Coordinates of C-alpha atoms in Angstrom, one line a residue:
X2 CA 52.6 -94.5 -40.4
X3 CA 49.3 -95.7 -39.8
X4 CA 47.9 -97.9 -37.6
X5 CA 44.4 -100.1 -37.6
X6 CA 43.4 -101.9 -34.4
X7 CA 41.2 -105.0 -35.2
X8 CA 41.1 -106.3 -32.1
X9 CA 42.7 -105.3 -28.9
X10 CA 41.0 -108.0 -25.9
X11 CA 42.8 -110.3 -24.2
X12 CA 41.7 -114.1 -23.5
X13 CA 38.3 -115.1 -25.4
X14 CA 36.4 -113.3 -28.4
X15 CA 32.9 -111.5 -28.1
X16 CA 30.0 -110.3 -29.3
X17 CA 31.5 -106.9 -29.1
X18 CA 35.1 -107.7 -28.4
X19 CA 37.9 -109.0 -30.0
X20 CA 41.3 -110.3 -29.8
X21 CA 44.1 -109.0 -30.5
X22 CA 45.4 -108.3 -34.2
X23 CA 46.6 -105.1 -35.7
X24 CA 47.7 -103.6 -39.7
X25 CA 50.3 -101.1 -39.3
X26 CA 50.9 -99.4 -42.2
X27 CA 54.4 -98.0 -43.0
X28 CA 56.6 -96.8 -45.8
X29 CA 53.5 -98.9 -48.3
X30 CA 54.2 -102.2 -46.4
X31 CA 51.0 -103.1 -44.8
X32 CA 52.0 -106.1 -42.1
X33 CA 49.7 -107.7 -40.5
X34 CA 50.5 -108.0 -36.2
X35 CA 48.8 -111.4 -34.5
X36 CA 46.0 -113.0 -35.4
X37 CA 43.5 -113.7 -33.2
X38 CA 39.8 -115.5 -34.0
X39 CA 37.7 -113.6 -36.2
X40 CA 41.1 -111.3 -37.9
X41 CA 39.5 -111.8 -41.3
X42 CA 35.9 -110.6 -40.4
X43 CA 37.5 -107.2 -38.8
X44 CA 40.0 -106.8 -42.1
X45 CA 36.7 -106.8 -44.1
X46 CA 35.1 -104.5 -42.0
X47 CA 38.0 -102.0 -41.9
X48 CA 37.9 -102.2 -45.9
X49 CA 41.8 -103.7 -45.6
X50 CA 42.6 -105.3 -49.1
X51 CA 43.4 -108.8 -48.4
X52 CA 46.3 -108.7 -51.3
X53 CA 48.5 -106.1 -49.6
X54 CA 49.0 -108.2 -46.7
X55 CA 52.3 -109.9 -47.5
X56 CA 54.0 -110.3 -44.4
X57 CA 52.4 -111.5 -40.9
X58 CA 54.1 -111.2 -37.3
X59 CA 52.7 -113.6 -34.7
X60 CA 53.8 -112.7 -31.0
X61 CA 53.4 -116.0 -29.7
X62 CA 51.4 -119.7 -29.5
X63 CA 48.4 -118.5 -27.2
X64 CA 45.0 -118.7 -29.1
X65 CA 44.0 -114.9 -28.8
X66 CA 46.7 -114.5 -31.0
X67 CA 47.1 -116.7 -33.7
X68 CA 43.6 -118.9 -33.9
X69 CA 42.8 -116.8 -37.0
X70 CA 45.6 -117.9 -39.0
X71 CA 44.0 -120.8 -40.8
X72 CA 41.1 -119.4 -41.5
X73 CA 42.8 -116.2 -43.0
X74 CA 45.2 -119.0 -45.4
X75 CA 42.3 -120.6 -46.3
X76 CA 40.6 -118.0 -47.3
X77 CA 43.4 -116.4 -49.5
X78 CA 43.6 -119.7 -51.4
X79 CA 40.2 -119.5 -51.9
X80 CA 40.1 -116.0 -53.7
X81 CA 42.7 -117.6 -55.9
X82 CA 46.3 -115.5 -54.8
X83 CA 49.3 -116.3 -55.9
X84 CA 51.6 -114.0 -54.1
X85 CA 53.6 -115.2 -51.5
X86 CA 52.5 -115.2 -47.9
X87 CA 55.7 -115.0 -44.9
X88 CA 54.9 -115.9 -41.8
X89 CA 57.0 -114.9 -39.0
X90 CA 56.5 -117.1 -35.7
X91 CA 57.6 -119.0 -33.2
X92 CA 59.0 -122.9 -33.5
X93 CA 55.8 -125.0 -33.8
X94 CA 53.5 -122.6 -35.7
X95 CA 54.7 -123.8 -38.8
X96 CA 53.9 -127.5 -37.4
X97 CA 50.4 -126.4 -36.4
X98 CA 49.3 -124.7 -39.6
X99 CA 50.5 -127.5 -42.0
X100 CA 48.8 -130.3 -40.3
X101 CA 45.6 -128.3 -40.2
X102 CA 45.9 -127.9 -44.3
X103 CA 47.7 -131.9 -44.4
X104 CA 44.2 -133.1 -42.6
X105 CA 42.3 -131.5 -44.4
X106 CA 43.5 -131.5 -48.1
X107 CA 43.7 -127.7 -48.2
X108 CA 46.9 -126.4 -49.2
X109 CA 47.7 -123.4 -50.3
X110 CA 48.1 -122.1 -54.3
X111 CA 50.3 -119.8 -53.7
X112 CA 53.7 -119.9 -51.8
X113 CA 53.5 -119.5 -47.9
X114 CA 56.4 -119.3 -46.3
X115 CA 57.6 -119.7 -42.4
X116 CA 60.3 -117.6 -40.7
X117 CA 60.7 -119.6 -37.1
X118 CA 61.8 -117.4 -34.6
X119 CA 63.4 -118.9 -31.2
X120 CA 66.5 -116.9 -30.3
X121 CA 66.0 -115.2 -26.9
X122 CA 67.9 -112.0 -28.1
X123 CA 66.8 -109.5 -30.0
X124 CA 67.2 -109.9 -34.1
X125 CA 66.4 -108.5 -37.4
X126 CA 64.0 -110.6 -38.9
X127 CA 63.1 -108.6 -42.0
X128 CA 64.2 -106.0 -43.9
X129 CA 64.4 -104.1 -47.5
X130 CA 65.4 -100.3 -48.5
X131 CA 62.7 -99.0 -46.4
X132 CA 61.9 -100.5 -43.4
X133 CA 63.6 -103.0 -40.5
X134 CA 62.1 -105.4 -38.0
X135 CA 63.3 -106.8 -35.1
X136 CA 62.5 -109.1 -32.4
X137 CA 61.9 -107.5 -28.7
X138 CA 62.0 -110.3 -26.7
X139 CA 59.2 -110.8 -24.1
X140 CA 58.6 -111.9 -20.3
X141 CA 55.1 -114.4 -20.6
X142 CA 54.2 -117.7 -19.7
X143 CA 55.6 -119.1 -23.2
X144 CA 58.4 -118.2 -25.5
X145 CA 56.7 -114.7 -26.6
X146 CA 58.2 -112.0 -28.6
X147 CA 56.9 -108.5 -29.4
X148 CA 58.3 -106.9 -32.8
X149 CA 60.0 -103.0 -33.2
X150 CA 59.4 -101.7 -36.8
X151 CA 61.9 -99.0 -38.2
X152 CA 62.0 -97.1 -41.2
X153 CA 64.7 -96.6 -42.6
X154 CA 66.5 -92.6 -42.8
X155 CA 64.0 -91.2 -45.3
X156 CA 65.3 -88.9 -47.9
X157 CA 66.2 -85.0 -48.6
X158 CA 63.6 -82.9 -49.6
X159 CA 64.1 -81.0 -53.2
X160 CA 63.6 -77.0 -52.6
X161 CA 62.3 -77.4 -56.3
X162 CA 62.6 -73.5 -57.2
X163 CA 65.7 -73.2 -55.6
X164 CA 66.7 -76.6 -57.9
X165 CA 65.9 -75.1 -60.6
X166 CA 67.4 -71.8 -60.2
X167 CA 70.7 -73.6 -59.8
X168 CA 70.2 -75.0 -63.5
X169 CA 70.7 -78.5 -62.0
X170 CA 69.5 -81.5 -64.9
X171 CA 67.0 -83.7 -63.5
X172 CA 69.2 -86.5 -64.0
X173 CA 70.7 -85.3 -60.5
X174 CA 67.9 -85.1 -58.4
X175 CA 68.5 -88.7 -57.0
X176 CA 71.9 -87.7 -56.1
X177 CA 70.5 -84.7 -54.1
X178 CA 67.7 -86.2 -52.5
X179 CA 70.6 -89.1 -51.2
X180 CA 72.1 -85.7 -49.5
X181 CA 74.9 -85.7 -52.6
X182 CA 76.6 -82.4 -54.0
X183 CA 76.0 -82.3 -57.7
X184 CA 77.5 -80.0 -61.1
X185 CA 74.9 -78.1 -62.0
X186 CA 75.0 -77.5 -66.0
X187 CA 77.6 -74.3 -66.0
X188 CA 80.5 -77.0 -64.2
X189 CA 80.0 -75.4 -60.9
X190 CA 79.9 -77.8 -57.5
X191 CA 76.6 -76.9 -56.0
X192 CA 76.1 -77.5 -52.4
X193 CA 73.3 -79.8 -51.0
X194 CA 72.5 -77.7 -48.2
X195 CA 71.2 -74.8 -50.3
X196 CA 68.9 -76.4 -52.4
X197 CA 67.3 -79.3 -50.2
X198 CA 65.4 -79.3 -46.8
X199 CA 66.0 -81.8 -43.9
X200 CA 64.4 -85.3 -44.3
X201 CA 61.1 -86.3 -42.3
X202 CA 62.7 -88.3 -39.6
X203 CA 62.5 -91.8 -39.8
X204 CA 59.0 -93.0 -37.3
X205 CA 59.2 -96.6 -35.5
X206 CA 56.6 -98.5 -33.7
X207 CA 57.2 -100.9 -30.7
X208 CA 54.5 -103.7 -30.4
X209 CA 54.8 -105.9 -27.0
X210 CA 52.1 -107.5 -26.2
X211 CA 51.7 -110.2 -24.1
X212 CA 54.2 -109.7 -21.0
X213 CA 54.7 -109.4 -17.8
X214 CA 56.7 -106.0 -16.1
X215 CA 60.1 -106.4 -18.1
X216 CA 62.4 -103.5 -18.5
X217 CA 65.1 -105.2 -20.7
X218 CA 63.0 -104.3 -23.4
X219 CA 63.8 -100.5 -22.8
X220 CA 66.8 -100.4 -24.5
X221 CA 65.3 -102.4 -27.7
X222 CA 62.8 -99.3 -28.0
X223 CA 64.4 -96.5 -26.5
X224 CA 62.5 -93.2 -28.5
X225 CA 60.2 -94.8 -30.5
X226 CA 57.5 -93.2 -31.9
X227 CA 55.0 -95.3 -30.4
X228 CA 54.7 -97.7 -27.9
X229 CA 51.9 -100.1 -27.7
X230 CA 52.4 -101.7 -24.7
X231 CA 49.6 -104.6 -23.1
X232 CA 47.7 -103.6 -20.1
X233 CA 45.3 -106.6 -19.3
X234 CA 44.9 -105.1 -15.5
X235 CA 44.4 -102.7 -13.5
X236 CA 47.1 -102.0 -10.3
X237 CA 44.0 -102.7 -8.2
X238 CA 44.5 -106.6 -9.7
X239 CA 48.2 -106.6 -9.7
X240 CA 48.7 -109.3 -7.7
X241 CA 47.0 -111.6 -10.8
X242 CA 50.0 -109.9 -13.0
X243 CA 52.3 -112.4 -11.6
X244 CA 50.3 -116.1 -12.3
X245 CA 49.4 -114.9 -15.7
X246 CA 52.6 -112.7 -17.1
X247 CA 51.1 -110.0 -17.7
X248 CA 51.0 -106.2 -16.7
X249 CA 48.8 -103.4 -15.3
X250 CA 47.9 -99.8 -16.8
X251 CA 51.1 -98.2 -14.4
X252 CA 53.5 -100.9 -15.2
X253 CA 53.1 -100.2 -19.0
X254 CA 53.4 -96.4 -18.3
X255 CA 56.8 -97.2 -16.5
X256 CA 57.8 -99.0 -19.2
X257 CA 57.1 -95.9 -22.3
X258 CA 58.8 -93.6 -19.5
X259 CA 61.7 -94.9 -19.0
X260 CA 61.9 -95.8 -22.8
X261 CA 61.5 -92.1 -23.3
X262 CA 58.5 -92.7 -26.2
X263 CA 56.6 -90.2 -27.9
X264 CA 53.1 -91.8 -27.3
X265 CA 51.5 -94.9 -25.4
X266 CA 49.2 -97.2 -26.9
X267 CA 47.6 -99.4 -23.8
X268 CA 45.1 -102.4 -25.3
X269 CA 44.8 -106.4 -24.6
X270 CA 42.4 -105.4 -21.8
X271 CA 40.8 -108.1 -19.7
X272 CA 37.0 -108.4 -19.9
X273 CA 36.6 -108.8 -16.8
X274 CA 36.5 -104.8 -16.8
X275 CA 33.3 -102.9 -18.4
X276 CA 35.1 -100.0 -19.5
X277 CA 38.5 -98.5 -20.0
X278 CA 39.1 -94.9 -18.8
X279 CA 40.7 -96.4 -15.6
X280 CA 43.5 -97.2 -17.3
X281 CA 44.5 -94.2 -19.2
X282 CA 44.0 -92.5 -16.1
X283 CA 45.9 -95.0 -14.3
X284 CA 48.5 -94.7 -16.8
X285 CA 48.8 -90.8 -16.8
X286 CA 50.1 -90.6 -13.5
X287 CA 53.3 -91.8 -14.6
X288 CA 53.3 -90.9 -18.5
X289 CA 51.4 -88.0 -20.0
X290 CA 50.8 -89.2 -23.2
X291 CA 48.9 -92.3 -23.1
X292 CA 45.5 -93.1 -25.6
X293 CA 43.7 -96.2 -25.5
X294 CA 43.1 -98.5 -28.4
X295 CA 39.7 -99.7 -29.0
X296 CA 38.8 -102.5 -32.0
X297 CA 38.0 -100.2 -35.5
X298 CA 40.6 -97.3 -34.2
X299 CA 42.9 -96.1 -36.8
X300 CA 45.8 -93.9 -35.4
X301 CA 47.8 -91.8 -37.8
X302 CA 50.9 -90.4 -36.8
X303 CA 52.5 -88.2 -39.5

């Protein structure tokens, strides 16, 4: 599981600042998370290949979030694809996107395709034989979701000497790595347990960004393997939390503690801050492990 932060601001674009958008990598899906201005720019610079981007996840309908949509449709027609494009979004997206291409005689050449989202519980929105997503439903000034991706149980490791000194036929080796008892070639029953290892266990990642201090999302992402959580204050500007929806270094700590995560992520940081060690520090002294994204990062978490 990899993940690449293009931008991780909140509110308006910079020179050296962006907004937020993310490419999380996982079991050779590469999705693309929000898409604020300037997405396409920062997946050129991070040498991501436009093609692999198949499915994209907007959180919600504020601008830091989705204003590079167009512009990354347009430009996909542009370099002539032709494989189909999903967009999951809330109601209205769809609305917004088409009259941009109906006014200005720009649609696309290859299929693009809307999944509207406005349920207020959580559901699975996508899935295939290796990965699920779901919905975490958000606390913000608009109808805002933030999206849990899980793979799937991953399979048995072959012990590929021990395999072989069963005389197992390769023909089998499916059945084995789907944790299956097979007849080796003399008729006899061999267990799975002594010829594969334990499987890698399955990673997730929990994205919930933008929202205010909500802890019905703990149960949605209770364990996950990472938790990027926003943190567009500090607690010394809590009291703005409330007007805005949004949350503070602590309260996203709270959050991936009572969650029981493995790490915290804290971005969509306000500029009205020059730098961001305050709020890992902030953060720390109520969850241990906390790192901060920064636009360019790439996190690997094998």
């Amino acid at each position: 599981m990899k993940l690449t932060i293009l931008g991780c601001h909140s509110a308006t674009p910079r020179t050296n600042t962006n907004p937020t958008a993310q490419i999380l990598e996982i079991k050779n899906h590469m999705f693309l998370i929000d898409c604020g201005e300037g997405t396409q720019v920062e997946l050129r610079r991070n040498k991501v290949k436009f093609s692999r981007v198949k499915h994209i996840f907007i959180s919600h309908l504020h601008g830091d979030h989705y204003f590079g949509l167009i512009g990354l449709v347009n430009t996909f027609s542009l370099l002539n694809r032709e494989t189909e494009l999903h967009i999951y979004a809330p109601k209205g997206l769809k609305e917004v996107i088409t009259l941009q291409m109906k006014l200005s005689g720009s649609w696309t050449n290859y299929p693009l395709i809307f999944h509207e989202l406005s349920s207020k519980a959580s559901e699975l929105i996508y899935e295939d034989d290796k990965v699920e997503v779901y919905t975490i439903p958000l606390k913000h000034r608009i109808y805002t979701n933030g999206f849990l991706f899980n793979e799937k149980e991953n399979e048995r490791k072959l012990d590929i000497n021990l395999v072989r000194e069963a005389n197992i036929d390769v023909a089998y080796y499916r059945k084995l790595k789907q944790g299956f008892d097979v007849v080796n070639e003399d008729g006899v029953l061999i267990s799975n347990a002594k010829v594969t290892k334990d499987a890698v266990p399955p990673k997730s990642y929990a994205y919930c960004s933008d929202t205010a201090y909500h802890e019905a999302i703990v149960p949605l992402i209770k364990k996950s393997t990472v938790l990027y959580h926003e943190s567009t204050f500090l607690e010394k500007n809590e009291k703005l939390c409330l007007p805005t929806r949004h949350s503070t270094a602590k309260q996203a700590a709270t959050i991936a503690k009572k969650a029981e995560v493995e790490t915290l992520i804290l971005g969509h940081y306000s500029t009205r801050y020059n730098g961001y060690e305050d709020f890992k520090t902030e953060a720390q002294t109520v969850f241990e492990n906390v790192v901060l994204a920064k636009d360019g990062k790439v996190f690997n978490f094998d």
